[in-house]
Coordinates of C-alpha atoms and ligand atoms in Angstrom, one line a residue:
M1 CA 9.0 -26.5 -9.7
T2 CA 10.9 -24.6 -7.0
E3 CA 12.7 -26.5 -4.3
F4 CA 12.3 -25.2 -0.7
A5 CA 14.0 -26.4 2.4
K6 CA 10.6 -27.1 3.9
P7 CA 8.2 -29.4 2.0
Y8 CA 5.1 -27.5 3.1
L9 CA 4.9 -23.8 3.7
Q10 CA 2.6 -22.3 6.3
L11 CA 1.8 -18.7 5.7
G12 CA -1.0 -16.5 6.9
L13 CA -2.6 -13.2 7.8
I14 CA -3.3 -11.8 11.3
G15 CA -6.0 -9.1 11.5
Y16 CA -9.6 -8.4 12.5
P17 CA -11.7 -8.9 10.6
V18 CA -9.9 -10.9 7.9
K19 CA -12.6 -13.0 6.3
H20 CA -12.9 -10.8 3.2
S21 CA -9.2 -10.6 2.5
L22 CA -7.9 -11.2 -1.0
S23 CA -4.5 -12.3 0.4
P24 CA -5.2 -16.0 0.4
R25 CA -6.1 -16.0 -3.3
I26 CA -2.9 -14.0 -4.1
H27 CA -0.5 -16.2 -2.1
Q28 CA -2.2 -19.4 -2.9
A29 CA -1.8 -18.6 -6.6
A30 CA 1.9 -17.9 -5.9
L31 CA 2.4 -21.2 -4.2
E32 CA 0.6 -23.1 -7.0
S33 CA 2.5 -21.2 -9.7
L34 CA 5.8 -22.3 -8.2
G35 CA 4.6 -25.8 -7.6
V36 CA 5.1 -25.4 -3.8
E37 CA 3.0 -27.2 -1.3
G38 CA 1.6 -24.9 1.3
R39 CA -1.3 -23.0 2.7
Y40 CA -2.1 -19.3 3.4
H41 CA -4.3 -19.2 6.5
L42 CA -6.5 -16.4 7.9
Y43 CA -6.0 -15.8 11.6
P44 CA -8.7 -13.5 13.0
V45 CA -7.2 -12.0 16.1
P46 CA -9.4 -9.5 18.0
P47 CA -7.8 -6.2 19.0
L48 CA -5.6 -6.2 22.2
P49 CA -6.1 -6.9 25.0
E50 CA -8.7 -9.4 24.0
G51 CA -6.6 -11.0 21.3
K52 CA -3.3 -11.0 23.3
S53 CA -3.0 -14.7 23.9
D54 CA -3.9 -15.6 20.3
L55 CA -1.4 -13.1 19.0
E56 CA 1.4 -14.4 21.3
A57 CA 0.7 -18.0 20.3
L58 CA 0.9 -17.2 16.6
L59 CA 4.2 -15.3 17.0
E60 CA 5.6 -18.2 19.0
Q61 CA 4.8 -20.5 16.1
L62 CA 6.5 -18.2 13.8
R63 CA 9.6 -18.1 16.0
Q64 CA 9.6 -21.9 16.2
G65 CA 9.3 -22.3 12.4
V66 CA 5.9 -23.9 12.6
I67 CA 4.6 -20.9 10.6
D68 CA 7.0 -19.7 7.9
G69 CA 5.6 -16.2 7.3
L70 CA 2.9 -13.8 8.4
N71 CA 1.2 -10.8 7.1
V72 CA -0.3 -8.3 9.6
T73 CA -3.2 -6.0 9.0
I74 CA -5.6 -3.7 10.9
P75 CA -5.7 -3.6 14.0
H76 CA -2.3 -5.2 14.6
K77 CA 0.1 -3.3 12.4
Q78 CA 1.4 -1.4 15.4
S79 CA 0.2 -3.4 18.3
V80 CA 2.5 -6.3 17.3
L81 CA 5.6 -4.1 17.5
P82 CA 6.5 -4.7 21.2
Y83 CA 6.7 -8.5 20.4
L84 CA 9.3 -8.1 17.6
D85 CA 13.1 -8.4 18.0
E86 CA 14.0 -6.2 15.0
L87 CA 12.4 -3.9 12.4
T88 CA 13.6 -3.4 8.9
E89 CA 14.6 0.2 8.0
D90 CA 11.2 0.7 6.2
A91 CA 9.2 -0.7 9.1
G92 CA 11.1 1.5 11.6
A93 CA 10.6 4.6 9.6
I94 CA 6.9 4.0 9.0
G95 CA 6.3 2.8 12.5
A96 CA 4.1 -0.1 11.4
V97 CA 4.6 -3.6 10.0
N98 CA 2.7 -5.7 7.5
T99 CA 5.1 -8.7 7.1
L100 CA 6.8 -10.9 9.7
Y101 CA 9.4 -13.6 9.4
E102 CA 11.9 -15.4 11.6
K103 CA 15.6 -15.1 11.1
R104 CA 18.1 -17.0 13.3
G105 CA 15.5 -17.2 16.1
R106 CA 14.6 -13.5 15.9
L107 CA 11.3 -12.1 14.9
I108 CA 11.7 -9.5 12.1
G109 CA 9.0 -7.0 11.3
D110 CA 9.0 -5.5 7.8
N111 CA 6.7 -3.2 5.9
T112 CA 6.3 -3.8 2.2
D113 CA 3.4 -1.3 1.7
A114 CA 5.8 1.5 0.8
A115 CA 7.8 -0.4 -1.7
G116 CA 4.6 -2.0 -3.0
F117 CA 3.0 1.3 -3.6
W118 CA 6.1 2.7 -5.3
A119 CA 6.6 -0.3 -7.6
D120 CA 2.9 -0.1 -8.7
L121 CA 3.0 3.7 -9.0
Q122 CA 5.9 3.4 -11.4
L123 CA 4.0 0.9 -13.5
R124 CA 0.9 3.2 -13.6
L125 CA 2.7 6.5 -14.2
G126 CA 4.4 5.1 -17.3
R127 CA 5.4 8.1 -19.4
W128 CA 3.4 10.5 -17.1
K129 CA 5.9 13.2 -16.6
G130 CA 4.8 15.0 -13.5
E131 CA 6.1 17.6 -11.2
R132 CA 6.6 15.2 -8.4
R133 CA 3.9 16.9 -6.4
A134 CA 1.5 14.8 -4.4
L135 CA -1.6 15.3 -2.3
V136 CA -2.1 12.5 0.2
L137 CA -5.6 12.2 1.7
G138 CA -5.5 10.6 5.2
A139 CA -2.7 10.2 7.7
G140 CA -3.1 6.7 9.0
G141 CA -0.8 3.7 8.4
A142 CA -1.2 3.5 4.6
A143 CA -0.7 7.2 4.3
R144 CA 2.6 6.9 6.2
A145 CA 3.8 4.2 3.8
V146 CA 2.8 6.3 0.8
V147 CA 4.5 9.5 2.1
Y148 CA 7.6 7.5 3.1
A149 CA 7.9 6.1 -0.5
L150 CA 7.3 9.5 -2.1
L151 CA 9.8 11.3 0.1
Q152 CA 12.5 8.9 -0.7
Y153 CA 12.2 9.8 -4.3
G154 CA 12.3 13.5 -3.7
W155 CA 8.6 14.3 -4.1
H156 CA 6.9 17.4 -2.7
V157 CA 4.1 15.9 -0.5
A158 CA 1.1 17.6 1.0
V159 CA -0.8 15.7 3.6
T160 CA -4.4 16.4 4.6
A161 CA -6.5 14.5 7.2
R162 CA -9.7 15.2 9.1
R163 CA -7.7 15.2 12.4
R164 CA -5.1 17.8 11.9
E165 CA -3.0 16.5 14.9
Q166 CA -2.7 13.2 13.0
S167 CA -1.3 14.9 9.9
L168 CA 1.0 16.9 12.1
S169 CA 2.2 13.8 13.8
L170 CA 2.9 12.1 10.5
V171 CA 4.8 15.1 9.2
E172 CA 6.8 15.4 12.5
N173 CA 7.8 11.7 12.2
F174 CA 9.3 12.2 8.8
R175 CA 10.8 15.6 9.5
R176 CA 12.6 13.9 12.4
L177 CA 13.9 11.3 10.0
S178 CA 14.9 14.0 7.5
G179 CA 18.4 13.4 6.3
K180 CA 18.2 9.8 7.4
L181 CA 15.7 8.8 4.8
P182 CA 17.2 6.7 2.0
D183 CA 17.6 8.7 -1.2
R184 CA 16.5 6.2 -3.8
A185 CA 16.0 8.6 -6.7
A186 CA 18.0 7.5 -9.8
G187 CA 21.4 9.0 -9.9
G188 CA 20.8 10.9 -6.6
E189 CA 18.8 13.4 -8.5
S190 CA 16.1 13.9 -6.0
D191 CA 15.4 17.4 -4.8
A192 CA 15.3 18.0 -1.0
P193 CA 12.0 16.3 -0.1
C194 CA 9.3 18.7 1.1
L195 CA 6.4 17.9 3.3
E196 CA 3.5 20.1 4.4
V197 CA 0.1 19.8 6.1
I198 CA -2.9 21.4 4.5
P199 CA -6.3 21.9 6.1
F200 CA -8.8 19.1 5.4
T201 CA -11.4 21.6 4.0
E202 CA -12.7 22.4 0.6
Q203 CA -10.8 25.7 0.7
G204 CA -7.5 24.1 1.9
I205 CA -7.5 21.4 -0.7
S206 CA -8.7 23.7 -3.5
D207 CA -5.9 26.2 -2.6
F208 CA -3.3 23.5 -2.9
L209 CA -4.7 22.2 -6.2
A210 CA -5.0 25.8 -7.5
H211 CA -1.2 26.0 -7.2
T212 CA -1.1 23.2 -9.8
P213 CA -1.6 25.1 -13.1
A214 CA -3.0 23.1 -16.1
S215 CA 0.5 22.7 -17.6
R216 CA 1.6 21.0 -14.4
R217 CA 0.7 17.6 -12.9
V218 CA -0.2 16.4 -9.4
L219 CA -0.6 13.0 -8.0
I220 CA -3.7 12.6 -5.7
V221 CA -3.6 9.6 -3.4
N222 CA -6.6 8.5 -1.4
A223 CA -5.3 6.8 1.7
T224 CA -8.6 7.0 3.6
P225 CA -11.2 4.2 3.6
V226 CA -13.8 6.7 2.2
G227 CA -15.5 5.0 -0.7
M228 CA -15.0 1.5 0.4
E229 CA -17.9 -0.9 0.1
P230 CA -20.7 -0.5 1.1
D231 CA -20.3 3.3 0.9
F232 CA -19.9 3.3 -2.9
D233 CA -20.9 6.9 -3.3
D234 CA -18.7 8.5 -0.6
N235 CA -15.9 10.6 -2.0
P236 CA -13.0 11.8 0.2
L237 CA -12.9 15.0 -1.9
P238 CA -15.8 17.5 -1.9
A239 CA -18.0 16.6 -4.9
S240 CA -18.0 20.3 -6.1
L241 CA -14.2 20.4 -6.3
P242 CA -13.0 19.9 -9.8
L243 CA -9.9 17.8 -10.2
P244 CA -7.1 19.7 -11.9
E245 CA -6.4 18.9 -15.6
G246 CA -3.0 17.5 -14.7
A247 CA -4.1 15.2 -12.0
F248 CA -3.3 11.5 -11.7
V249 CA -5.6 9.8 -9.1
Y250 CA -4.4 6.8 -7.2
D251 CA -7.0 5.3 -4.8
L252 CA -5.6 2.7 -2.4
I253 CA -9.1 1.2 -2.1
Y254 CA -9.6 -1.8 -4.5
R255 CA -13.1 -2.9 -3.4
P256 CA -15.1 -1.6 -5.1
A257 CA -12.8 -1.5 -8.1
E258 CA -14.1 1.9 -9.1
T259 CA -14.7 4.3 -6.1
A260 CA -16.6 7.5 -6.4
L261 CA -13.3 9.3 -6.5
L262 CA -12.1 7.1 -9.4
R263 CA -15.3 7.5 -11.2
S264 CA -15.0 11.3 -11.1
A265 CA -11.4 11.2 -12.3
L266 CA -12.3 8.8 -15.1
A267 CA -15.3 11.0 -16.1
Q268 CA -12.9 13.9 -16.5
G269 CA -10.6 11.8 -18.6
L270 CA -7.9 11.7 -16.1
P271 CA -5.5 8.8 -15.6
A272 CA -6.5 6.9 -12.5
C273 CA -6.0 3.5 -10.8
N274 CA -7.2 1.6 -7.7
G275 CA -5.1 -0.1 -5.0
L276 CA -5.1 -3.6 -6.5
G277 CA -1.7 -3.3 -8.0
M278 CA -0.2 -2.1 -4.7
L279 CA -2.0 -5.0 -2.9
V280 CA -0.4 -7.5 -5.3
E281 CA 3.0 -5.9 -5.2
Q282 CA 3.2 -5.7 -1.4
A283 CA 2.2 -9.4 -1.3
A284 CA 4.8 -10.3 -3.9
L285 CA 7.5 -8.5 -1.8
A286 CA 6.3 -10.3 1.4
F287 CA 6.4 -13.6 -0.5
E288 CA 10.0 -12.9 -1.5
R289 CA 10.9 -12.2 2.1
W290 CA 9.5 -15.5 3.2
T291 CA 10.8 -17.7 0.4
G292 CA 13.9 -16.0 -0.9
E293 CA 12.5 -16.7 -4.4
P294 CA 11.3 -14.2 -7.0
A295 CA 7.5 -14.0 -6.6
P296 CA 5.4 -15.1 -9.6
R297 CA 3.7 -11.7 -10.0
R298 CA 1.7 -12.5 -13.1
A299 CA 0.0 -15.4 -11.4
M300 CA -0.6 -13.4 -8.3
Y301 CA -2.1 -10.6 -10.2
A302 CA -4.2 -12.9 -12.4
A303 CA -5.8 -14.4 -9.2
V304 CA -7.4 -11.1 -8.4
Q305 CA -7.5 -9.3 -11.7
S306 CA -11.3 -9.2 -11.8
Y307 CA -11.0 -6.5 -9.1
Q308 CA -9.2 -4.2 -11.4
I309 CA -10.8 -1.3 -13.3
E310 CA -11.5 -2.6 -16.8
D311 CA -10.6 0.5 -18.8
I312 CA -8.2 2.7 -17.1
N313 CA -8.0 5.5 -19.5
S314 CA -7.2 3.1 -22.3
D315 CA -8.6 5.4 -24.9
Q316 CA -6.3 8.3 -23.8
D317 CA -2.9 6.7 -24.0
K318 CA -1.7 3.2 -24.4
V319 CA 0.4 3.7 -21.3
Y320 CA -2.7 3.2 -19.2
S321 CA -4.2 0.4 -21.2
R322 CA -5.1 -2.9 -19.5
D323 CA -2.0 -4.7 -20.7
R324 CA 0.2 -2.0 -19.4
C325 CA -1.4 -2.5 -16.0
N326 CA -0.3 -6.1 -15.8
P327 CA 3.0 -6.3 -14.0
P328 CA 5.5 -6.9 -16.8
R329 CA 8.0 -8.9 -14.9
D330 CA 8.2 -12.2 -13.0
Ligands
NAP401 P1 -6.0 3.8 9.0 O1 -4.7 3.6 9.6 O2 -7.3 3.6 9.8 O3 -6.1 5.4 8.4 C1 -7.2 5.8 7.8 C2 -7.1 7.4 7.6 O4 -8.3 7.8 6.9 C3 -7.0 8.1 8.9 O5 -6.4 9.3 8.7 C4 -8.5 8.3 9.2 O6 -8.8 9.4 10.1 C5 -9.0 8.7 7.8 N1 -10.4 8.5 7.7 C6 -11.2 7.4 8.1 N2 -12.5 7.6 7.8 C7 -12.6 8.9 7.3 C8 -13.7 9.7 6.9 N3 -14.9 9.2 6.9 N4 -13.4 10.9 6.4 C9 -12.1 11.4 6.3 N5 -11.1 10.7 6.8 C10 -11.3 9.4 7.2 O7 -6.2 2.9 7.7 P2 -5.0 2.5 6.7 O8 -4.4 1.2 7.1 O9 -4.2 3.7 6.5 O10 -5.9 2.2 5.4 C11 -6.5 3.3 4.6 C12 -7.1 2.8 3.3 O11 -6.0 2.3 2.5 C13 -8.1 1.6 3.6 O12 -9.1 1.8 2.6 C14 -7.2 0.4 3.2 O13 -8.0 -0.7 2.7 C15 -6.3 0.9 2.1 N6 -5.1 0.2 2.0 C16 -4.8 -0.4 0.8 C17 -3.6 -1.1 0.6 C18 -3.3 -1.7 -0.7 O14 -2.4 -2.5 -0.8 N7 -4.0 -1.3 -1.8 C19 -2.7 -1.2 1.7 C20 -3.0 -0.6 2.9 C21 -4.2 0.1 3.1 P3 -9.2 9.0 11.6 O15 -8.0 8.4 12.3 O16 -9.7 10.3 12.1 O17 -10.3 8.0 11.5

């Protein structure tokens, strides 16, 4: 049983739509596991300007301590920024928030997607020794978090999106920050991070992948919604494009558990995972911001584990077995 200053915690998610979110299950499991009274609410707030007064009312409740912590999702990850007093370093660099809390009367905006992605990636990669080369599909909010995480650890990142100007704007954002990005690689061993835009065409992607010989490895991250239910058969990569032998595929989508992209990776015997681990990890980090307590990751993960792929390459290497995919720490 964990003692908190407040006997009942009010947490929640602002977004639109929110009714299918897994966040209530994850956070409710965390509260129960710690024996804390509280509730994680869903707050459907339409896009601005329609949802302006609802959004303002919720933020005021957060400032007054009526609400103890909020998550923010589409379409408010950026529209909420003008209402905040302060952004954390990660949220400022990414230019979007997913976690809000109050500190000494000030509203703080944080972004735990980048750290959540990185923490889960470490778990999935295990002994996968790659070249620290990544191809990121998409250039929206999630792609920004992924790119930010990878750059901090010295990865070479190629971004591709159907609107070239969006990829260019992402790259420009991080180039501007270049030199100010935290260098989090162990022992300061990171190479100078490298960021490029490649055309969102079969030729462009295939040229990039062709520069990854069989002996080398490349991480492919899907940060587009292509393949989300109900479009189970849509693949963000051209179907005719074979994945390189040394690829590791990370799809940020977790519903369905196995997207067409993941199916093609698994069919080729490649290591692959969906975004459920990132979802749990970003939630755990948000929970820690709100409570100051270590999040009960096992309980949080168990609450949604049925959305995980059952057999991530378990026959290839124990590293990718189901047990390995359970967060090992609480
Ligand atoms: P977003 O800001 O709307 O960005 C989506 C990106 O995908 C944009 O570049 C968009 O281009 C592109 N895109 C959309 N439809 C496409 C299509 N049919 N073909 C090619 N590109 C397309 O969304 P987001 O917040 O980054 O989320 C992206 C995905 O990541 C979603 O599936 C979301 O559920 C997932 N996600 C997962 C986690 C997790 O914890 N696992 C966290 C965050 C997000 P346009 O701007 O041209 O549409």
